[in-house]
Amino acid sequence: MKKYTTEFPGRLMHSFSLPVLIASLFLLFSCAKDEAEPENDFPEIKKGEGVFIVNEGNFQWGNSSLSFYHRESNTMYNGLFKKANGEDLGDIFQSMHIHQDHAYLVLNNSGKIEVIDPESCLRTGTISGLVSPRYFLPVNDQEAYVSDLYGNHLAIVDLEKQEVSGEIPINGWSEALLLAGNKVLATGMESGYVYVIDPANHSLTDSIHAGPGPSAMVKDKNGHVWVLCGGMYDVEEEPLLLQLDVESLEVLQTIALPGDQTLYSRLSVSPDGKTLYFSGQGIYAFSINGSSPEPEILISPEGQVFYGLKADPHTGEIFVSDAVDFVQKGKVMRYTPEGSLIDHMEAMIIPGDFIFY
Amino acid sequence: MMRNCLVMMGFVLFFGGNVFAHAPADTLITLEEFDISAPRYRELSTGFSTRRIDTMALKELSHHDLSFLLNRHSGMFIKSYGPGVLATTSMRGGSAGQTAILWNGISLQNPMHNQSDLALLPVFFADEVSIQYGGGSALWGSGAMGGTVSFNNERLIDEGLQMQAGLITSGIGEFTQTLRAQWAGENFSTRLRLLHRDSENRYRFINTSLEGRPEMTQEHAALDQWGLLHEMFFRFGNRHLLDLRWWYQENARNIPPALQQTHTGARQEDEALRISAQWQSNFNRTVFFWRGALLEEKLLYRYSLNQDSLNQDSRSRSGSIIQEVEARWQLPASLLFTAGANFEGVRARSDEYAQSQSRNTLALFASARWEPLPGKLQLKLNGRQAFQENQDIPFAPSIGVSWKALSSIILKANTGRNYRLPSLNDLYWVPGGNPELKPEDGWSQDFSFNYEHPRQKTSAATQNHDNRFLPVKSASITAFHRQISDWIIWLPRNGGMVWTPENVMQVRSYGLESMVEGSWSMDDFSLQYSLWWDHIISKNTKAKSPNDASEGKQLIYVPRNKAGINLRITLNRFSLYYHHQHTGKRYTSSDNSNWLEPYFTGDAGINWNTGFHNRHGLNLFANVVNIWNRQYQEMAGRPMPLRFFQAGINFEFNSINP
């Protein structure tokens, strides 16, 4: 039988030396390598085949990115801009708009708009010199408007030259933009107004008081505009949905939203223009036919924090994102128009918007 | 990476071959000394692993800030946004608010955000910097969860007048002037330090976000800093001592934009006034302390996107009053008993609060140290209970043991409960502040093995330059484990529109901290080295929501490994240093899908010292920061400088022979 010594550590210290022990431990732990996970190859992007996902990224971390979900193959492709152009996209990817074979990618905290070819994702230009751009909307064949968080104006962009050609003064934070007939509507997040602009001469022609924090607008099947006034944390007014007649600029109706410390955001409309979806403590649906007097929860959150929301204009499926803790890959969920989960997939950091192509 | 490991391994094997061959067993190393009047940060740490940064390093890096020193001389991860810009710490996988920064025992953590910006603490203002690893709430109260960094000033011992003036310039447009004047008599001594730093801070960096990774120059990081630290030490008879200190500092900094921000004119102005006093009365078997401090901090953050559009100012101001009494009794049977009370009154106002806020904390603390086997075995029991009007605060006990197992080996063990109170911003920020927050709360355990070469102490006393090769002068290895629940993080609520802090994370951390020091001296030549390596696993152990993929994953911005070598060669009047440090991967996403690559940096410097008239001194130095010109980021989107040079001169005048 072997005899064990009890003289540890004295006796043992003579048989091996501490530095060797430390060095071995060092090798053991520090040379282990994490392998980068394999990325999908660059997808073949064709019209009608999928949806672009705007991954906002973290403020000042420069980790925003563009993803594409290919419907047929049920595959998510991430980091497309970097793969195509070899550069990072920018800081806070706020929104994206596709117009005449160009995709305009609005980078809020980089003060720029990257213009890419939506199929190759190769850059065709950069519109710089913006202050804190939010949303982009072409208003005719030559020009587009860009709303702005801090700029106190809407920027006018010359689409041909890809540069800022002027501005329309608007007090405070301008947010959602919508083209309705020959008018452009822009919401003022802090003022609570909807501003009416004539794009022929870029003049502010009218304004309508809407409600607290008007953040999104959509058109319904009758061509009326719905404005989501989702509430502001420092404004007492109750959040509401407002229906507007574009011609007369009359408020047709307002729908009060439950205001128990809940803020509402995102507004989307079903392909038939009859149902509105928006996000609060869950995803709400509201039928404009008046079949139900108030919005109802279509998808309950069950611990998730819903962030992005949009209904697929082709299929009517509802795309919803959960940014989780905002510092990990966000999840994108696909629901049927009735609110049952079809599947879910991983996008990148803070998936905020969906652009169906 | 692999090559680094091999180099390190080779280095260790070379020196480690026959470590204990010539270790005579007749000399002794000692436990923490039984000095009843020692400062509390030194006296109470039985069972803790502590590390004092070598005073030569303080001299060599005296024109840098504390973040630079800690980054080069410890395994602590420093989250720096660039030289002179915001820098905070992560110890043992904790958050910035979980490291206590103490100035002579007074916490410098700002009560509004529970953090302290290390970039604003000049090394020139410290006589001693030491690190206590592990939770210290039983000693220091809230905040000391990962460890404690002490930034200390020592009482003057040298007699007479001494003056020192220094001038530093660097390739990034820095001009720094320092002045130190001190006079010490029998019953009164005083020391004044002045620092002025004016830096364009135009450092070169690699823009990794652009194609081809172009080299660029930082154009918006200029800083202007001046500070004054004045100390007065009085002695009344043989029993009473009074220390008075005041420290005023102003800093104005341009905040450099993140890599992908095209324009920013952000600027930050900090102003701090700190006044402290300590009265100490020594009686035969009793020592009595009174300490008082007044801390005022003002901050102006000016965020502007371009010159002609908007300027958004955010102002905040906080003040603290601290009063502490403490008594120590030396009882028979090698028993030392300490008890005291601490009051802290804090008030703060900010543009981001609805109204100004205040918070009063009263804490009672006691500890007992017992040496059942004098010089061999020490036991330490600490306890602290704090009270606040609207907050339940846990009782924080800790128990520590130090055992001198062999003449050259000390084993230490320690366990304790630690907590961190929510900051005022966590509670009252508008929007999102959450007044319902509980303190972060947890337990930690440490075990450390410390070796010191038996001849180490005696040779220091005789100092007769015997030619000696001591490959391992001292060595230590510490293993720790820590569990924290109710960890506070800010999470988006209401569709991401409002962020709110919540007690949602549960974090388990464990790891090793190790260090080896050695030296070789021969006539006028000496070589000293230290080698350190920290290995830290810090994992979230609870999913925050159903889709959360961060469970079981390493926390963001906690490198698993950080290792370094500090070398110093002295030959006649010359000395040369080299620091090399390697920092492992830092995850930037909580599901560990994104990270910043590992990096290493090296710095080197040369000093030439001369004296004249046997008492005055002249010192010329030149340093290279980031000598290998490596591109690295400690924080995402915040590139650190490529190689740059510094040079300077120090003149020292002594009225009597030192």
mmCIF file of C-alpha atoms in Angstrom, chain B residues 16 27 34 37 40 85 89 140 202 302 308 332 372 396 404 419 429 443 461 491 556 563 568 571 582 584 652:
data_model
loop_
_atom_site.group_PDB
_atom_site.id
_atom_site.type_symbol
_atom_site.label_atom_id
_atom_site.label_comp_id
_atom_site.label_asym_id
_atom_site.label_seq_id
_atom_site.Cartn_x
_atom_site.Cartn_y
_atom_site.Cartn_z
ATOM 1 C CA GLY B 16 11.074 28.533 -12.437
ATOM 2 C CA THR B 27 14.330 33.583 8.382
ATOM 3 C CA PHE B 34 0.159 43.996 14.646
ATOM 4 C CA SER B 37 -2.453 52.621 14.779
ATOM 5 C CA ARG B 40 -7.761 50.785 8.468
ATOM 6 C CA VAL B 85 -11.448 60.286 -21.394
ATOM 7 C CA THR B 89 -12.881 49.427 -13.684
ATOM 8 C CA TRP B 140 -16.337 49.685 3.538
ATOM 9 C CA ARG B 202 -4.381 64.470 -30.936
ATOM 10 C CA ARG B 302 -22.648 69.603 -23.113
ATOM 11 C CA ASP B 308 -24.733 76.030 -35.275
ATOM 12 C CA PRO B 332 -4.796 40.686 26.402
ATOM 13 C CA PRO B 372 -4.360 32.331 18.774
ATOM 14 C CA ALA B 396 -22.497 42.480 6.079
ATOM 15 C CA LYS B 404 1.692 31.064 8.244
ATOM 16 C CA TYR B 419 -23.834 44.544 -1.235
ATOM 17 C CA TRP B 429 -33.525 59.415 -13.050
ATOM 18 C CA TRP B 443 -21.404 36.300 -0.841
ATOM 19 C CA ALA B 461 17.431 45.683 5.962
ATOM 20 C CA LEU B 491 -33.625 47.394 -19.380
ATOM 21 C CA ILE B 556 -19.978 41.723 -21.523
ATOM 22 C CA ALA B 563 -1.787 38.885 -18.080
ATOM 23 C CA ARG B 568 12.849 47.007 -14.783
ATOM 24 C CA LEU B 571 22.354 50.190 -14.384
ATOM 25 C CA HIS B 582 -2.297 40.975 -22.839
ATOM 26 C CA GLY B 584 -8.321 38.605 -23.773
ATOM 27 C CA GLU B 652 14.504 67.916 -6.973
#
